[in-house]
Amino acid sequence: MQITTPPIIHTERLLLRLVRREDLPALFDVNSNPAVTQFLPYPAWQTMDDANVWYERTLTRQETGAAWQFAIVLQQTGLALGTCLLFNFDPSSRRAETGYVLGQAHWSKGYASEAMRGLIAYAFDTLDLRRLEAQINPNNVASCALIERLGFAREGLLRERFFDNGGFCDSAFYGLLRELPPTPM
Ligand SMILES: CC(C)(COP(=O)(O)OP(=O)(O)OC[C@H]1O[C@@H](n2cnc3c(N)ncnc32)[C@H](O)[C@@H]1OP(=O)(O)O)[C@@H](O)C(=O)NCCC(=O)NCCS
């Protein structure tokens, strides 16, 4: 598995590209809403300083190859509706973890499903990963529904694994395997 700088990923209505500083005002709208960050491991952003700190950390993680943070951009307007990422790469087992956030105004329009289908195709077809993982607070109904719609299997429940904005919470562990052709006998 070779992790190289990702290309722009196009889907029907969206494009996914690495986040840019110019996305921060739109991403502030997304992440300053406590309804969005309810199940996330960081509090809602209060000021643009929080956005800038997040962006600097994102750049560092990108430079070290620790994570790719994509803006989910609506093609029609160029607006960042949210983000999705690949992180916790394990090259020897060819797996990574994924996550996503959409602004509340953009929920229930199929954007997260569409973006994640594009990201999954990139992860399997271009990065040649063979397994993707996601960890979700089981109370996060919309996220569990999304990940299951994408074909991930719920593989277990890790008790009180995370601290999010609701306190300590369980983590439902999900996995998706790339569908590989059967190994020849
Ligand atoms: C998790 C999250 C991204 C899910 O977003 P979502 O909008 O529910 O997911 P989708 O984009 O796939 O949209 C699915 C909905 O759009 C509807 N839809 C409308 N047009 C559609 C289209 N063209 N294609 C597919 N679905 C469409 C679906 O019927 C479905 O409706 P429902 O919400 O009534 O079930 C969103 O709730 C979120 O950002 N939450 C806060 C952050 C968070 O918790 N992240 C996850 C941490 S683990």
PDB file of C-alpha atoms and ligand atoms in Angstrom:
ATOM      1  CA  MET A   1       0.000   0.000   0.000  1.00  0.00           C
ATOM      2  CA  GLN A   2       1.395   3.371  -0.986  1.00  0.00           C
ATOM      3  CA  ILE A   3      -0.095   6.497   0.584  1.00  0.00           C
ATOM      4  CA  THR A   4       0.399   9.347  -1.867  1.00  0.00           C
ATOM      5  CA  THR A   5      -1.299  12.738  -1.944  1.00  0.00           C
ATOM      6  CA  PRO A   6      -4.879  12.045  -2.941  1.00  0.00           C
ATOM      7  CA  PRO A   7      -6.419  13.347  -6.142  1.00  0.00           C
ATOM      8  CA  ILE A   8      -9.747  15.184  -6.278  1.00  0.00           C
ATOM      9  CA  ILE A   9     -12.526  12.623  -6.009  1.00  0.00           C
ATOM     10  CA  HIS A  10     -15.620  13.425  -8.082  1.00  0.00           C
ATOM     11  CA  THR A  11     -19.089  12.075  -7.380  1.00  0.00           C
ATOM     12  CA  GLU A  12     -22.399  13.015  -8.990  1.00  0.00           C
ATOM     13  CA  ARG A  13     -23.002  16.240  -6.989  1.00  0.00           C
ATOM     14  CA  LEU A  14     -19.849  16.575  -4.923  1.00  0.00           C
ATOM     15  CA  LEU A  15     -16.105  16.636  -5.018  1.00  0.00           C
ATOM     16  CA  LEU A  16     -13.770  15.590  -2.252  1.00  0.00           C
ATOM     17  CA  ARG A  17     -10.412  17.294  -1.966  1.00  0.00           C
ATOM     18  CA  LEU A  18      -7.985  17.939   0.872  1.00  0.00           C
ATOM     19  CA  VAL A  19      -9.233  20.732   3.145  1.00  0.00           C
ATOM     20  CA  ARG A  20      -7.909  24.231   2.467  1.00  0.00           C
ATOM     21  CA  ARG A  21      -7.627  27.286   4.693  1.00  0.00           C
ATOM     22  CA  GLU A  22     -10.327  28.972   2.586  1.00  0.00           C
ATOM     23  CA  ASP A  23     -12.809  26.253   3.723  1.00  0.00           C
ATOM     24  CA  LEU A  24     -12.544  27.356   7.355  1.00  0.00           C
ATOM     25  CA  PRO A  25     -15.475  29.847   7.418  1.00  0.00           C
ATOM     26  CA  ALA A  26     -17.804  27.178   5.986  1.00  0.00           C
ATOM     27  CA  LEU A  27     -16.364  24.527   8.304  1.00  0.00           C
ATOM     28  CA  PHE A  28     -16.849  26.918  11.225  1.00  0.00           C
ATOM     29  CA  ASP A  29     -20.569  26.959  10.396  1.00  0.00           C
ATOM     30  CA  VAL A  30     -20.520  23.157  10.442  1.00  0.00           C
ATOM     31  CA  ASN A  31     -18.519  22.608  13.630  1.00  0.00           C
ATOM     32  CA  SER A  32     -19.821  25.479  15.764  1.00  0.00           C
ATOM     33  CA  ASN A  33     -23.209  23.754  15.981  1.00  0.00           C
ATOM     34  CA  PRO A  34     -23.551  21.600  19.143  1.00  0.00           C
ATOM     35  CA  ALA A  35     -26.081  19.387  17.312  1.00  0.00           C
ATOM     36  CA  VAL A  36     -23.268  18.446  14.911  1.00  0.00           C
ATOM     37  CA  THR A  37     -20.578  17.903  17.562  1.00  0.00           C
ATOM     38  CA  GLN A  38     -22.863  16.080  20.018  1.00  0.00           C
ATOM     39  CA  PHE A  39     -21.178  12.720  19.345  1.00  0.00           C
ATOM     40  CA  LEU A  40     -17.747  14.032  18.365  1.00  0.00           C
ATOM     41  CA  PRO A  41     -14.654  13.980  20.588  1.00  0.00           C
ATOM     42  CA  TYR A  42     -14.252  17.783  20.567  1.00  0.00           C
ATOM     43  CA  PRO A  43     -16.527  20.606  21.766  1.00  0.00           C
ATOM     44  CA  ALA A  44     -18.347  22.844  19.276  1.00  0.00           C
ATOM     45  CA  TRP A  45     -15.966  25.486  17.912  1.00  0.00           C
ATOM     46  CA  GLN A  46     -16.478  28.830  19.644  1.00  0.00           C
ATOM     47  CA  THR A  47     -14.339  31.128  17.511  1.00  0.00           C
ATOM     48  CA  MET A  48     -12.284  31.066  14.320  1.00  0.00           C
ATOM     49  CA  ASP A  49      -9.248  30.390  16.548  1.00  0.00           C
ATOM     50  CA  ASP A  50     -10.662  26.901  17.111  1.00  0.00           C
ATOM     51  CA  ALA A  51     -10.954  26.485  13.342  1.00  0.00           C
ATOM     52  CA  ASN A  52      -7.360  27.605  12.824  1.00  0.00           C
ATOM     53  CA  VAL A  53      -6.010  25.276  15.520  1.00  0.00           C
ATOM     54  CA  TRP A  54      -7.914  22.383  13.918  1.00  0.00           C
ATOM     55  CA  TYR A  55      -6.544  23.305  10.488  1.00  0.00           C
ATOM     56  CA  GLU A  56      -2.920  23.462  11.710  1.00  0.00           C
ATOM     57  CA  ARG A  57      -3.323  20.063  13.355  1.00  0.00           C
ATOM     58  CA  THR A  58      -4.857  18.726  10.153  1.00  0.00           C
ATOM     59  CA  LEU A  59      -1.887  19.973   8.103  1.00  0.00           C
ATOM     60  CA  THR A  60       0.554  18.311  10.488  1.00  0.00           C
ATOM     61  CA  ARG A  61      -1.326  15.032  10.302  1.00  0.00           C
ATOM     62  CA  GLN A  62      -1.340  15.275   6.513  1.00  0.00           C
ATOM     63  CA  GLU A  63       2.386  16.055   6.315  1.00  0.00           C
ATOM     64  CA  THR A  64       3.189  13.019   8.458  1.00  0.00           C
ATOM     65  CA  GLY A  65       0.766  10.824   6.495  1.00  0.00           C
ATOM     66  CA  ALA A  66      -1.274  10.215   9.658  1.00  0.00           C
ATOM     67  CA  ALA A  67      -4.598  11.326   8.164  1.00  0.00           C
ATOM     68  CA  TRP A  68      -6.220  12.664   5.007  1.00  0.00           C
ATOM     69  CA  GLN A  69      -8.932  15.187   5.823  1.00  0.00           C
ATOM     70  CA  PHE A  70     -11.183  15.876   2.818  1.00  0.00           C
ATOM     71  CA  ALA A  71     -13.600  18.758   2.374  1.00  0.00           C
ATOM     72  CA  ILE A  72     -16.955  17.564   1.010  1.00  0.00           C
ATOM     73  CA  VAL A  73     -17.633  20.281  -1.562  1.00  0.00           C
ATOM     74  CA  LEU A  74     -20.886  20.885  -3.428  1.00  0.00           C
ATOM     75  CA  GLN A  75     -19.849  21.136  -7.091  1.00  0.00           C
ATOM     76  CA  GLN A  76     -22.586  23.628  -7.910  1.00  0.00           C
ATOM     77  CA  THR A  77     -21.496  26.245  -5.354  1.00  0.00           C
ATOM     78  CA  GLY A  78     -17.956  25.310  -4.281  1.00  0.00           C
ATOM     79  CA  LEU A  79     -19.147  25.370  -0.648  1.00  0.00           C
ATOM     80  CA  ALA A  80     -17.670  22.903   1.855  1.00  0.00           C
ATOM     81  CA  LEU A  81     -20.657  21.066   3.360  1.00  0.00           C
ATOM     82  CA  GLY A  82     -18.505  19.099   5.792  1.00  0.00           C
ATOM     83  CA  THR A  83     -15.523  16.773   5.932  1.00  0.00           C
ATOM     84  CA  CYS A  84     -14.610  13.129   5.754  1.00  0.00           C
ATOM     85  CA  LEU A  85     -11.306  11.514   6.534  1.00  0.00           C
ATOM     86  CA  LEU A  86      -9.086   8.491   6.376  1.00  0.00           C
ATOM     87  CA  PHE A  87      -6.741   7.935   9.342  1.00  0.00           C
ATOM     88  CA  ASN A  88      -5.094   5.245  11.446  1.00  0.00           C
ATOM     89  CA  PHE A  89      -3.531   3.753   8.331  1.00  0.00           C
ATOM     90  CA  ASP A  90      -1.997   0.337   8.882  1.00  0.00           C
ATOM     91  CA  PRO A  91      -0.032  -0.355   5.689  1.00  0.00           C
ATOM     92  CA  SER A  92       0.923  -3.935   6.531  1.00  0.00           C
ATOM     93  CA  SER A  93      -2.699  -4.972   7.034  1.00  0.00           C
ATOM     94  CA  ARG A  94      -3.867  -2.539   4.337  1.00  0.00           C
ATOM     95  CA  ARG A  95      -6.529  -0.967   6.487  1.00  0.00           C
ATOM     96  CA  ALA A  96      -7.560   2.482   7.708  1.00  0.00           C
ATOM     97  CA  GLU A  97     -10.265   4.119   9.772  1.00  0.00           C
ATOM     98  CA  THR A  98     -12.807   6.605   8.463  1.00  0.00           C
ATOM     99  CA  GLY A  99     -15.101   9.322   9.780  1.00  0.00           C
ATOM    100  CA  TYR A 100     -17.346  12.151   8.532  1.00  0.00           C
ATOM    101  CA  VAL A 101     -19.173  15.325   9.528  1.00  0.00           C
ATOM    102  CA  LEU A 102     -21.843  17.275   7.621  1.00  0.00           C
ATOM    103  CA  GLY A 103     -23.340  20.659   8.479  1.00  0.00           C
ATOM    104  CA  GLN A 104     -26.847  20.298   9.862  1.00  0.00           C
ATOM    105  CA  ALA A 105     -28.359  22.224   6.955  1.00  0.00           C
ATOM    106  CA  HIS A 106     -27.109  19.451   4.659  1.00  0.00           C
ATOM    107  CA  TRP A 107     -28.427  16.395   6.496  1.00  0.00           C
ATOM    108  CA  SER A 108     -30.980  14.052   4.910  1.00  0.00           C
ATOM    109  CA  LYS A 109     -30.033  14.878   1.317  1.00  0.00           C
ATOM    110  CA  GLY A 110     -27.831  11.855   0.683  1.00  0.00           C
ATOM    111  CA  TYR A 111     -24.620  13.910   0.628  1.00  0.00           C
ATOM    112  CA  ALA A 112     -22.840  11.850   3.295  1.00  0.00           C
ATOM    113  CA  SER A 113     -23.703   8.578   1.530  1.00  0.00           C
ATOM    114  CA  GLU A 114     -22.533   9.971  -1.786  1.00  0.00           C
ATOM    115  CA  ALA A 115     -19.273  11.359  -0.366  1.00  0.00           C
ATOM    116  CA  MET A 116     -18.480   8.186   1.520  1.00  0.00           C
ATOM    117  CA  ARG A 117     -19.108   6.003  -1.535  1.00  0.00           C
ATOM    118  CA  GLY A 118     -16.519   8.103  -3.349  1.00  0.00           C
ATOM    119  CA  LEU A 119     -14.071   7.873  -0.458  1.00  0.00           C
ATOM    120  CA  ILE A 120     -14.532   4.115  -0.113  1.00  0.00           C
ATOM    121  CA  ALA A 121     -13.934   3.587  -3.845  1.00  0.00           C
ATOM    122  CA  TYR A 122     -10.744   5.657  -3.583  1.00  0.00           C
ATOM    123  CA  ALA A 123      -9.584   3.732  -0.503  1.00  0.00           C
ATOM    124  CA  PHE A 124     -10.148   0.326  -2.082  1.00  0.00           C
ATOM    125  CA  ASP A 125      -9.446   0.932  -5.776  1.00  0.00           C
ATOM    126  CA  THR A 126      -6.626   3.499  -5.619  1.00  0.00           C
ATOM    127  CA  LEU A 127      -5.014   3.038  -2.206  1.00  0.00           C
ATOM    128  CA  ASP A 128      -5.559  -0.709  -2.482  1.00  0.00           C
ATOM    129  CA  LEU A 129      -6.783  -0.996   1.102  1.00  0.00           C
ATOM    130  CA  ARG A 130      -8.666  -4.167   1.937  1.00  0.00           C
ATOM    131  CA  ARG A 131     -10.504  -3.106   5.094  1.00  0.00           C
ATOM    132  CA  LEU A 132     -12.062   0.093   6.432  1.00  0.00           C
ATOM    133  CA  GLU A 133     -13.139   0.647  10.027  1.00  0.00           C
ATOM    134  CA  ALA A 134     -15.394   3.117  11.818  1.00  0.00           C
ATOM    135  CA  GLN A 135     -16.140   3.627  15.492  1.00  0.00           C
ATOM    136  CA  ILE A 136     -19.476   5.185  16.382  1.00  0.00           C
ATOM    137  CA  ASN A 137     -21.343   6.002  19.563  1.00  0.00           C
ATOM    138  CA  PRO A 138     -24.342   3.615  19.287  1.00  0.00           C
ATOM    139  CA  ASN A 139     -26.625   6.496  20.295  1.00  0.00           C
ATOM    140  CA  ASN A 140     -25.589   8.296  17.098  1.00  0.00           C
ATOM    141  CA  VAL A 141     -28.511   6.902  15.122  1.00  0.00           C
ATOM    142  CA  ALA A 142     -27.858   8.876  11.907  1.00  0.00           C
ATOM    143  CA  SER A 143     -24.230   7.788  11.776  1.00  0.00           C
ATOM    144  CA  CYS A 144     -25.027   4.120  12.482  1.00  0.00           C
ATOM    145  CA  ALA A 145     -27.701   4.233   9.750  1.00  0.00           C
ATOM    146  CA  LEU A 146     -25.233   5.783   7.310  1.00  0.00           C
ATOM    147  CA  ILE A 147     -22.445   3.308   7.955  1.00  0.00           C
ATOM    148  CA  GLU A 148     -24.830   0.355   7.679  1.00  0.00           C
ATOM    149  CA  ARG A 149     -26.258   1.791   4.433  1.00  0.00           C
ATOM    150  CA  LEU A 150     -22.683   1.811   3.135  1.00  0.00           C
ATOM    151  CA  GLY A 151     -22.387  -1.913   3.831  1.00  0.00           C
ATOM    152  CA  PHE A 152     -20.249  -1.888   6.986  1.00  0.00           C
ATOM    153  CA  ALA A 153     -20.907  -4.763   9.407  1.00  0.00           C
ATOM    154  CA  ARG A 154     -21.216  -4.094  13.137  1.00  0.00           C
ATOM    155  CA  GLU A 155     -18.515  -6.285  14.586  1.00  0.00           C
ATOM    156  CA  GLY A 156     -18.669  -5.517  18.268  1.00  0.00           C
ATOM    157  CA  LEU A 157     -19.211  -3.058  21.062  1.00  0.00           C
ATOM    158  CA  LEU A 158     -16.297  -1.591  22.992  1.00  0.00           C
ATOM    159  CA  ARG A 159     -17.527  -0.362  26.349  1.00  0.00           C
ATOM    160  CA  GLU A 160     -16.866   3.212  27.491  1.00  0.00           C
ATOM    161  CA  ARG A 161     -14.078   3.566  24.923  1.00  0.00           C
ATOM    162  CA  PHE A 162     -14.531   7.267  24.148  1.00  0.00           C
ATOM    163  CA  PHE A 163     -15.212  10.546  25.835  1.00  0.00           C
ATOM    164  CA  ASP A 164     -17.443  12.746  23.687  1.00  0.00           C
ATOM    165  CA  ASN A 165     -19.687  15.716  24.381  1.00  0.00           C
ATOM    166  CA  GLY A 166     -22.137  13.444  26.205  1.00  0.00           C
ATOM    167  CA  GLY A 167     -19.445  11.967  28.500  1.00  0.00           C
ATOM    168  CA  PHE A 168     -17.914   8.486  28.386  1.00  0.00           C
ATOM    169  CA  CYS A 169     -19.577   6.390  25.724  1.00  0.00           C
ATOM    170  CA  ASP A 170     -19.466   2.955  24.153  1.00  0.00           C
ATOM    171  CA  SER A 171     -18.031   2.522  20.693  1.00  0.00           C
ATOM    172  CA  ALA A 172     -19.802   0.373  18.099  1.00  0.00           C
ATOM    173  CA  PHE A 173     -17.027  -1.041  15.952  1.00  0.00           C
ATOM    174  CA  TYR A 174     -17.793  -1.352  12.241  1.00  0.00           C
ATOM    175  CA  GLY A 175     -15.775  -2.929   9.415  1.00  0.00           C
ATOM    176  CA  LEU A 176     -16.078  -3.063   5.642  1.00  0.00           C
ATOM    177  CA  LEU A 177     -14.072  -5.530   3.568  1.00  0.00           C
ATOM    178  CA  ARG A 178     -13.159  -4.900  -0.017  1.00  0.00           C
ATOM    179  CA  GLU A 179     -14.856  -7.419  -2.230  1.00  0.00           C
ATOM    180  CA  LEU A 180     -11.948  -9.256  -3.785  1.00  0.00           C
ATOM    181  CA  PRO A 181     -12.297 -11.964  -6.401  1.00  0.00           C
ATOM    182  CA  PRO A 182     -12.021 -15.450  -4.882  1.00  0.00           C
ATOM    183  CA  THR A 183      -8.455 -16.771  -4.531  1.00  0.00           C
ATOM    184  CA  PRO A 184      -7.723 -19.368  -7.268  1.00  0.00           C
ATOM    185  CA  MET A 185      -7.555 -22.955  -5.958  1.00  0.00           C
TER     186      MET A 185
HETATM  187  C1  LIG B   1     -23.720  11.241  10.334  1.00  0.00           C
HETATM  188  C2  LIG B   1     -24.218  12.213   9.267  1.00  0.00           C
HETATM  189  C3  LIG B   1     -23.079  12.586   8.348  1.00  0.00           C
HETATM  190  C4  LIG B   1     -25.320  11.493   8.461  1.00  0.00           C
HETATM  191  O1  LIG B   1     -25.869  12.412   7.530  1.00  0.00           O
HETATM  192  P1  LIG B   1     -27.229  12.078   6.733  1.00  0.00           P
HETATM  193  O2  LIG B   1     -27.638  13.299   6.066  1.00  0.00           O
HETATM  194  O3  LIG B   1     -28.179  11.400   7.664  1.00  0.00           O
HETATM  195  O4  LIG B   1     -26.761  10.968   5.719  1.00  0.00           O
HETATM  196  P2  LIG B   1     -26.960  10.951   4.148  1.00  0.00           P
HETATM  197  O5  LIG B   1     -26.259  12.074   3.539  1.00  0.00           O
HETATM  198  O6  LIG B   1     -26.576   9.609   3.696  1.00  0.00           O
HETATM  199  O7  LIG B   1     -28.507  11.187   3.948  1.00  0.00           O
HETATM  200  C5  LIG B   1     -29.409  10.126   4.150  1.00  0.00           C
HETATM  201  C6  LIG B   1     -30.804  10.686   4.095  1.00  0.00           C
HETATM  202  O8  LIG B   1     -30.960  11.477   2.932  1.00  0.00           O
HETATM  203  C7  LIG B   1     -32.093  11.007   2.172  1.00  0.00           C
HETATM  204  N1  LIG B   1     -31.810  11.343   0.772  1.00  0.00           N
HETATM  205  C8  LIG B   1     -32.313  12.409   0.127  1.00  0.00           C
HETATM  206  N2  LIG B   1     -31.825  12.496  -1.124  1.00  0.00           N
HETATM  207  C9  LIG B   1     -30.965  11.451  -1.269  1.00  0.00           C
HETATM  208  C10 LIG B   1     -30.145  11.007  -2.330  1.00  0.00           C
HETATM  209  N3  LIG B   1     -30.100  11.650  -3.503  1.00  0.00           N
HETATM  210  N4  LIG B   1     -29.381   9.910  -2.140  1.00  0.00           N
HETATM  211  C11 LIG B   1     -29.405   9.231  -0.964  1.00  0.00           C
HETATM  212  N5  LIG B   1     -30.180   9.615   0.103  1.00  0.00           N
HETATM  213  C12 LIG B   1     -30.961  10.717  -0.052  1.00  0.00           C
HETATM  214  C13 LIG B   1     -32.179   9.560   2.567  1.00  0.00           C
HETATM  215  O9  LIG B   1     -33.466   9.055   2.333  1.00  0.00           O
HETATM  216  C14 LIG B   1     -31.871   9.621   4.052  1.00  0.00           C
HETATM  217  O10 LIG B   1     -33.017  10.113   4.715  1.00  0.00           O
HETATM  218  P3  LIG B   1     -33.247   9.985   6.293  1.00  0.00           P
HETATM  219  O11 LIG B   1     -32.275  10.910   6.963  1.00  0.00           O
HETATM  220  O12 LIG B   1     -34.649  10.429   6.481  1.00  0.00           O
HETATM  221  O13 LIG B   1     -33.034   8.540   6.618  1.00  0.00           O
HETATM  222  C15 LIG B   1     -24.825  13.490   9.913  1.00  0.00           C
HETATM  223  O14 LIG B   1     -25.884  13.117  10.753  1.00  0.00           O
HETATM  224  C16 LIG B   1     -23.797  14.275  10.736  1.00  0.00           C
HETATM  225  O15 LIG B   1     -22.980  15.006  10.192  1.00  0.00           O
HETATM  226  N6  LIG B   1     -23.846  14.145  12.067  1.00  0.00           N
HETATM  227  C17 LIG B   1     -22.957  14.930  12.935  1.00  0.00           C
HETATM  228  C18 LIG B   1     -21.517  14.469  12.879  1.00  0.00           C
HETATM  229  C19 LIG B   1     -21.361  13.016  13.281  1.00  0.00           C
HETATM  230  O16 LIG B   1     -21.984  12.552  14.225  1.00  0.00           O
HETATM  231  N7  LIG B   1     -20.504  12.311  12.551  1.00  0.00           N
HETATM  232  C20 LIG B   1     -20.281  10.904  12.749  1.00  0.00           C
HETATM  233  C21 LIG B   1     -19.396  10.637  13.879  1.00  0.00           C
HETATM  234  S1  LIG B   1     -19.212   8.875  14.117  1.00  0.00           S
END
